[in-house]
Amino acid sequence: MAYGGDSARKSDKVAGPWIYAPEIVRSELERYLDDASRPDIQELPTRCPGWDVRTVTVHLVCTFTRFGEMLARGRSGDFSPPFAVNQLAAENQRAVRDYAGGDPCEQLRAVVTDFCADLTEGEELMPHQHGPIPVGLQVLFGISELAIHHDDVAVAAGHRYLPPARTLAVLGQLSRRWRGVEVGDWTTIVLASGRLPPGAS
């Protein structure tokens, strides 16, 4: 089923206003790459079971590539979901398995830069597996992906990641309104993602 025009309806869960912060996507990208691009840690395990640092970066390349494709598809009038809601994990595994690109750190910088460059305003609708969502919400998902996965790979670099206050503020809004979890700090956000808290082994 395609969604568009009058048929593109925002549910109470996705309706704005959402904080619109593409500049945080760019800053979290650079912070992520500061750790994830280190040659000496590419094959080390992360907090994502079965994935080393390189694989997590490949996953992010595939994720932001999909974001860009969905944005373009929505602008063409096609709001059909990219896959079923319960297929996200399988789609992530498939995308990583089929990746045939170049250096994932270079590719990640390219696809995130392209996605951010294509953004115009936060209220624009774009396709999503949950149905059409505002671009502003998709941007928050992107920030969450970069920050949470930074923490996942930071352990391979010998530390944990703590995002700056502005990132924590937008992730707090995402957790409260999307996941229904009231958050007060980074530990709560990490727990809401299904991971162990910072400091846990």
mmCIF file of C-alpha atoms in Angstrom:
data_model
loop_
_atom_site.group_PDB
_atom_site.id
_atom_site.type_symbol
_atom_site.label_atom_id
_atom_site.label_comp_id
_atom_site.label_asym_id
_atom_site.label_seq_id
_atom_site.Cartn_x
_atom_site.Cartn_y
_atom_site.Cartn_z
ATOM 1 C CA MET A 1 0.000 0.000 0.000
ATOM 2 C CA ALA A 2 1.333 3.444 -0.885
ATOM 3 C CA TYR A 3 0.912 6.442 1.357
ATOM 4 C CA GLY A 4 0.842 10.003 0.158
ATOM 5 C CA GLY A 5 -1.120 13.221 0.035
ATOM 6 C CA ASP A 6 -4.313 13.011 2.095
ATOM 7 C CA SER A 7 -3.613 9.372 2.940
ATOM 8 C CA ALA A 8 -0.358 10.242 4.718
ATOM 9 C CA ARG A 9 -1.549 10.498 8.316
ATOM 10 C CA LYS A 10 0.677 10.970 11.349
ATOM 11 C CA SER A 11 -0.331 8.908 14.361
ATOM 12 C CA ASP A 12 -0.230 10.395 17.837
ATOM 13 C CA LYS A 13 3.038 8.523 18.352
ATOM 14 C CA VAL A 14 4.886 10.169 15.473
ATOM 15 C CA ALA A 15 3.205 13.579 15.284
ATOM 16 C CA GLY A 16 5.428 16.568 15.937
ATOM 17 C CA PRO A 17 6.767 18.830 16.921
ATOM 18 C CA TRP A 18 10.068 16.983 17.137
ATOM 19 C CA ILE A 19 13.370 18.684 17.784
ATOM 20 C CA TYR A 20 14.924 19.142 14.347
ATOM 21 C CA ALA A 21 18.683 18.798 14.693
ATOM 22 C CA PRO A 22 20.575 17.697 11.561
ATOM 23 C CA GLU A 23 23.643 19.526 12.888
ATOM 24 C CA ILE A 24 23.797 16.987 15.723
ATOM 25 C CA VAL A 25 23.849 14.153 13.197
ATOM 26 C CA ARG A 26 26.963 15.714 11.691
ATOM 27 C CA SER A 27 28.671 16.227 15.046
ATOM 28 C CA GLU A 28 27.856 12.703 16.245
ATOM 29 C CA LEU A 29 29.231 11.344 12.971
ATOM 30 C CA GLU A 30 32.586 13.002 13.606
ATOM 31 C CA ARG A 31 32.682 11.787 17.204
ATOM 32 C CA TYR A 32 31.836 8.256 16.077
ATOM 33 C CA LEU A 33 34.552 8.241 13.431
ATOM 34 C CA ASP A 34 37.139 9.515 15.912
ATOM 35 C CA ASP A 35 36.939 6.083 17.544
ATOM 36 C CA ALA A 36 35.585 3.803 14.838
ATOM 37 C CA SER A 37 38.138 4.730 12.167
ATOM 38 C CA ARG A 38 41.123 3.552 14.221
ATOM 39 C CA PRO A 39 42.848 0.825 12.164
ATOM 40 C CA ASP A 40 43.913 -1.136 15.247
ATOM 41 C CA ILE A 41 40.368 -1.842 16.474
ATOM 42 C CA GLN A 42 38.529 -2.819 13.288
ATOM 43 C CA GLU A 43 38.370 -6.526 14.109
ATOM 44 C CA LEU A 44 37.788 -6.151 17.853
ATOM 45 C CA PRO A 45 34.424 -7.160 19.348
ATOM 46 C CA THR A 46 31.822 -4.562 20.263
ATOM 47 C CA ARG A 47 28.754 -4.539 22.493
ATOM 48 C CA CYS A 48 26.738 -5.758 19.489
ATOM 49 C CA PRO A 49 26.947 -9.570 19.707
ATOM 50 C CA GLY A 50 28.820 -11.058 16.766
ATOM 51 C CA TRP A 51 29.782 -7.689 15.267
ATOM 52 C CA ASP A 52 33.258 -6.200 15.285
ATOM 53 C CA VAL A 53 33.923 -2.473 14.897
ATOM 54 C CA ARG A 54 34.055 -2.607 11.103
ATOM 55 C CA THR A 55 30.725 -4.438 10.963
ATOM 56 C CA VAL A 56 29.005 -1.854 13.164
ATOM 57 C CA THR A 57 30.221 0.863 10.798
ATOM 58 C CA VAL A 58 28.948 -1.132 7.813
ATOM 59 C CA HIS A 59 25.583 -1.350 9.561
ATOM 60 C CA LEU A 60 25.511 2.431 9.950
ATOM 61 C CA VAL A 61 26.402 2.882 6.270
ATOM 62 C CA CYS A 62 23.489 0.638 5.299
ATOM 63 C CA THR A 63 21.152 2.392 7.743
ATOM 64 C CA PHE A 64 21.869 5.914 6.521
ATOM 65 C CA THR A 65 21.778 4.733 2.920
ATOM 66 C CA ARG A 66 18.255 3.489 3.609
ATOM 67 C CA PHE A 67 17.338 6.804 5.246
ATOM 68 C CA GLY A 68 18.401 8.642 2.094
ATOM 69 C CA GLU A 69 16.542 6.230 -0.165
ATOM 70 C CA MET A 70 13.370 6.568 1.885
ATOM 71 C CA LEU A 71 13.579 10.354 1.800
ATOM 72 C CA ALA A 72 13.896 10.276 -1.992
ATOM 73 C CA ARG A 73 11.088 7.724 -2.304
ATOM 74 C CA GLY A 74 8.722 9.876 -0.260
ATOM 75 C CA ARG A 75 9.446 12.860 -2.444
ATOM 76 C CA SER A 76 8.485 10.777 -5.459
ATOM 77 C CA GLY A 77 5.112 10.034 -3.822
ATOM 78 C CA ASP A 78 5.833 6.474 -2.673
ATOM 79 C CA PHE A 79 5.284 6.122 1.084
ATOM 80 C CA SER A 80 5.223 2.332 1.230
ATOM 81 C CA PRO A 81 7.207 0.862 4.154
ATOM 82 C CA PRO A 82 10.679 -0.467 3.300
ATOM 83 C CA PHE A 83 9.944 -3.702 5.188
ATOM 84 C CA ALA A 84 7.594 -5.026 7.872
ATOM 85 C CA VAL A 85 8.010 -3.640 11.397
ATOM 86 C CA ASN A 86 9.065 -7.013 12.773
ATOM 87 C CA GLN A 87 11.707 -7.437 10.065
ATOM 88 C CA LEU A 88 14.090 -4.677 11.188
ATOM 89 C CA ALA A 89 16.661 -7.014 12.756
ATOM 90 C CA ALA A 90 16.568 -9.331 9.752
ATOM 91 C CA GLU A 91 16.917 -6.395 7.365
ATOM 92 C CA ASN A 92 19.903 -5.097 9.316
ATOM 93 C CA GLN A 93 21.583 -8.498 9.118
ATOM 94 C CA ARG A 94 20.817 -8.820 5.409
ATOM 95 C CA ALA A 95 22.169 -5.373 4.603
ATOM 96 C CA VAL A 96 25.413 -6.010 6.467
ATOM 97 C CA ARG A 97 25.813 -9.421 4.835
ATOM 98 C CA ASP A 98 25.295 -7.984 1.344
ATOM 99 C CA TYR A 99 27.526 -4.940 1.793
ATOM 100 C CA ALA A 100 29.969 -4.625 -1.077
ATOM 101 C CA GLY A 101 31.110 -1.025 -0.692
ATOM 102 C CA GLY A 102 34.531 0.401 -0.015
ATOM 103 C CA ASP A 103 36.035 1.544 3.256
ATOM 104 C CA PRO A 104 33.016 1.778 5.588
ATOM 105 C CA CYS A 105 34.290 4.840 7.471
ATOM 106 C CA GLU A 106 34.657 6.778 4.222
ATOM 107 C CA GLN A 107 31.289 5.512 3.038
ATOM 108 C CA LEU A 108 29.639 6.466 6.319
ATOM 109 C CA ARG A 109 30.888 10.032 6.098
ATOM 110 C CA ALA A 110 29.616 10.218 2.511
ATOM 111 C CA VAL A 111 26.123 8.829 3.098
ATOM 112 C CA VAL A 112 25.521 10.827 6.286
ATOM 113 C CA THR A 113 26.723 13.999 4.586
ATOM 114 C CA ASP A 114 24.458 13.342 1.607
ATOM 115 C CA PHE A 115 21.449 12.602 3.826
ATOM 116 C CA CYS A 116 21.918 15.797 5.830
ATOM 117 C CA ALA A 117 22.440 17.845 2.672
ATOM 118 C CA ASP A 118 19.105 16.617 1.317
ATOM 119 C CA LEU A 119 17.135 17.682 4.402
ATOM 120 C CA THR A 120 14.934 20.752 4.122
ATOM 121 C CA GLU A 121 12.501 20.870 7.058
ATOM 122 C CA GLY A 122 11.510 18.685 9.953
ATOM 123 C CA GLU A 123 7.787 18.391 9.240
ATOM 124 C CA GLU A 124 8.228 16.801 5.816
ATOM 125 C CA LEU A 125 6.926 13.227 5.743
ATOM 126 C CA MET A 126 8.999 10.272 4.617
ATOM 127 C CA PRO A 127 8.400 6.503 4.501
ATOM 128 C CA HIS A 128 9.240 4.305 7.485
ATOM 129 C CA GLN A 129 8.417 0.755 8.519
ATOM 130 C CA HIS A 130 5.862 2.196 10.986
ATOM 131 C CA GLY A 131 4.249 4.260 8.225
ATOM 132 C CA PRO A 132 4.997 7.858 7.222
ATOM 133 C CA ILE A 133 6.964 9.803 9.826
ATOM 134 C CA PRO A 134 8.244 13.387 9.993
ATOM 135 C CA VAL A 135 11.797 13.913 8.818
ATOM 136 C CA GLY A 136 12.552 15.448 12.215
ATOM 137 C CA LEU A 137 11.827 12.108 13.861
ATOM 138 C CA GLN A 138 14.010 10.265 11.357
ATOM 139 C CA VAL A 139 16.829 12.670 12.167
ATOM 140 C CA LEU A 140 16.477 11.758 15.852
ATOM 141 C CA PHE A 141 16.665 8.079 14.924
ATOM 142 C CA GLY A 142 19.899 8.871 13.088
ATOM 143 C CA ILE A 143 21.362 10.638 16.111
ATOM 144 C CA SER A 144 20.393 7.676 18.277
ATOM 145 C CA GLU A 145 22.035 5.228 15.866
ATOM 146 C CA LEU A 146 25.319 7.130 15.863
ATOM 147 C CA ALA A 147 25.455 7.770 19.611
ATOM 148 C CA ILE A 148 24.395 4.310 20.793
ATOM 149 C CA HIS A 149 26.658 2.549 18.309
ATOM 150 C CA HIS A 150 29.503 4.866 19.303
ATOM 151 C CA ASP A 151 29.158 3.474 22.797
ATOM 152 C CA ASP A 152 29.078 -0.026 21.299
ATOM 153 C CA VAL A 153 32.405 0.458 19.504
ATOM 154 C CA ALA A 154 34.077 2.632 22.142
ATOM 155 C CA VAL A 155 34.658 -0.416 24.327
ATOM 156 C CA ALA A 156 37.013 -1.718 21.643
ATOM 157 C CA ALA A 157 38.954 1.544 21.984
ATOM 158 C CA GLY A 158 39.172 1.017 25.742
ATOM 159 C CA HIS A 159 36.526 3.401 27.041
ATOM 160 C CA ARG A 160 32.815 4.231 26.995
ATOM 161 C CA TYR A 161 31.107 7.053 25.120
ATOM 162 C CA LEU A 162 29.270 9.908 26.815
ATOM 163 C CA PRO A 163 27.465 12.218 24.363
ATOM 164 C CA PRO A 164 27.371 15.973 24.942
ATOM 165 C CA ALA A 165 24.393 17.613 26.632
ATOM 166 C CA ARG A 166 22.659 18.655 23.381
ATOM 167 C CA THR A 167 22.694 15.073 22.103
ATOM 168 C CA LEU A 168 21.372 13.811 25.427
ATOM 169 C CA ALA A 169 18.520 16.317 25.265
ATOM 170 C CA VAL A 170 17.284 15.156 21.864
ATOM 171 C CA LEU A 171 17.696 11.486 22.780
ATOM 172 C CA GLY A 172 15.693 12.184 25.911
ATOM 173 C CA GLN A 173 12.806 13.485 23.804
ATOM 174 C CA LEU A 174 13.034 10.441 21.558
ATOM 175 C CA SER A 175 12.971 8.013 24.487
ATOM 176 C CA ARG A 176 10.075 9.759 26.223
ATOM 177 C CA ARG A 177 7.821 10.105 23.209
ATOM 178 C CA TRP A 178 8.751 7.095 21.074
ATOM 179 C CA ARG A 179 9.635 4.463 23.655
ATOM 180 C CA GLY A 180 7.572 5.864 26.519
ATOM 181 C CA VAL A 181 10.635 5.798 28.774
ATOM 182 C CA GLU A 182 11.357 8.772 31.007
ATOM 183 C CA VAL A 183 15.093 9.371 30.897
ATOM 184 C CA GLY A 184 17.351 11.484 33.030
ATOM 185 C CA ASP A 185 20.852 10.569 31.925
ATOM 186 C CA TRP A 186 22.905 8.568 29.458
ATOM 187 C CA THR A 187 22.673 5.403 31.535
ATOM 188 C CA THR A 188 18.880 5.419 31.249
ATOM 189 C CA ILE A 189 19.087 5.975 27.487
ATOM 190 C CA VAL A 190 21.518 3.071 27.107
ATOM 191 C CA LEU A 191 19.226 0.857 29.179
ATOM 192 C CA ALA A 192 16.216 1.910 27.092
ATOM 193 C CA SER A 193 18.076 0.685 24.003
ATOM 194 C CA GLY A 194 18.249 -2.797 25.538
ATOM 195 C CA ARG A 195 21.932 -2.614 26.435
ATOM 196 C CA LEU A 196 23.798 -2.871 29.692
ATOM 197 C CA PRO A 197 24.475 0.400 31.526
ATOM 198 C CA PRO A 198 27.800 2.221 31.172
ATOM 199 C CA GLY A 199 30.290 0.668 33.545
ATOM 200 C CA ALA A 200 28.783 -2.831 33.293
ATOM 201 C CA SER A 201 30.874 -5.613 31.862
#
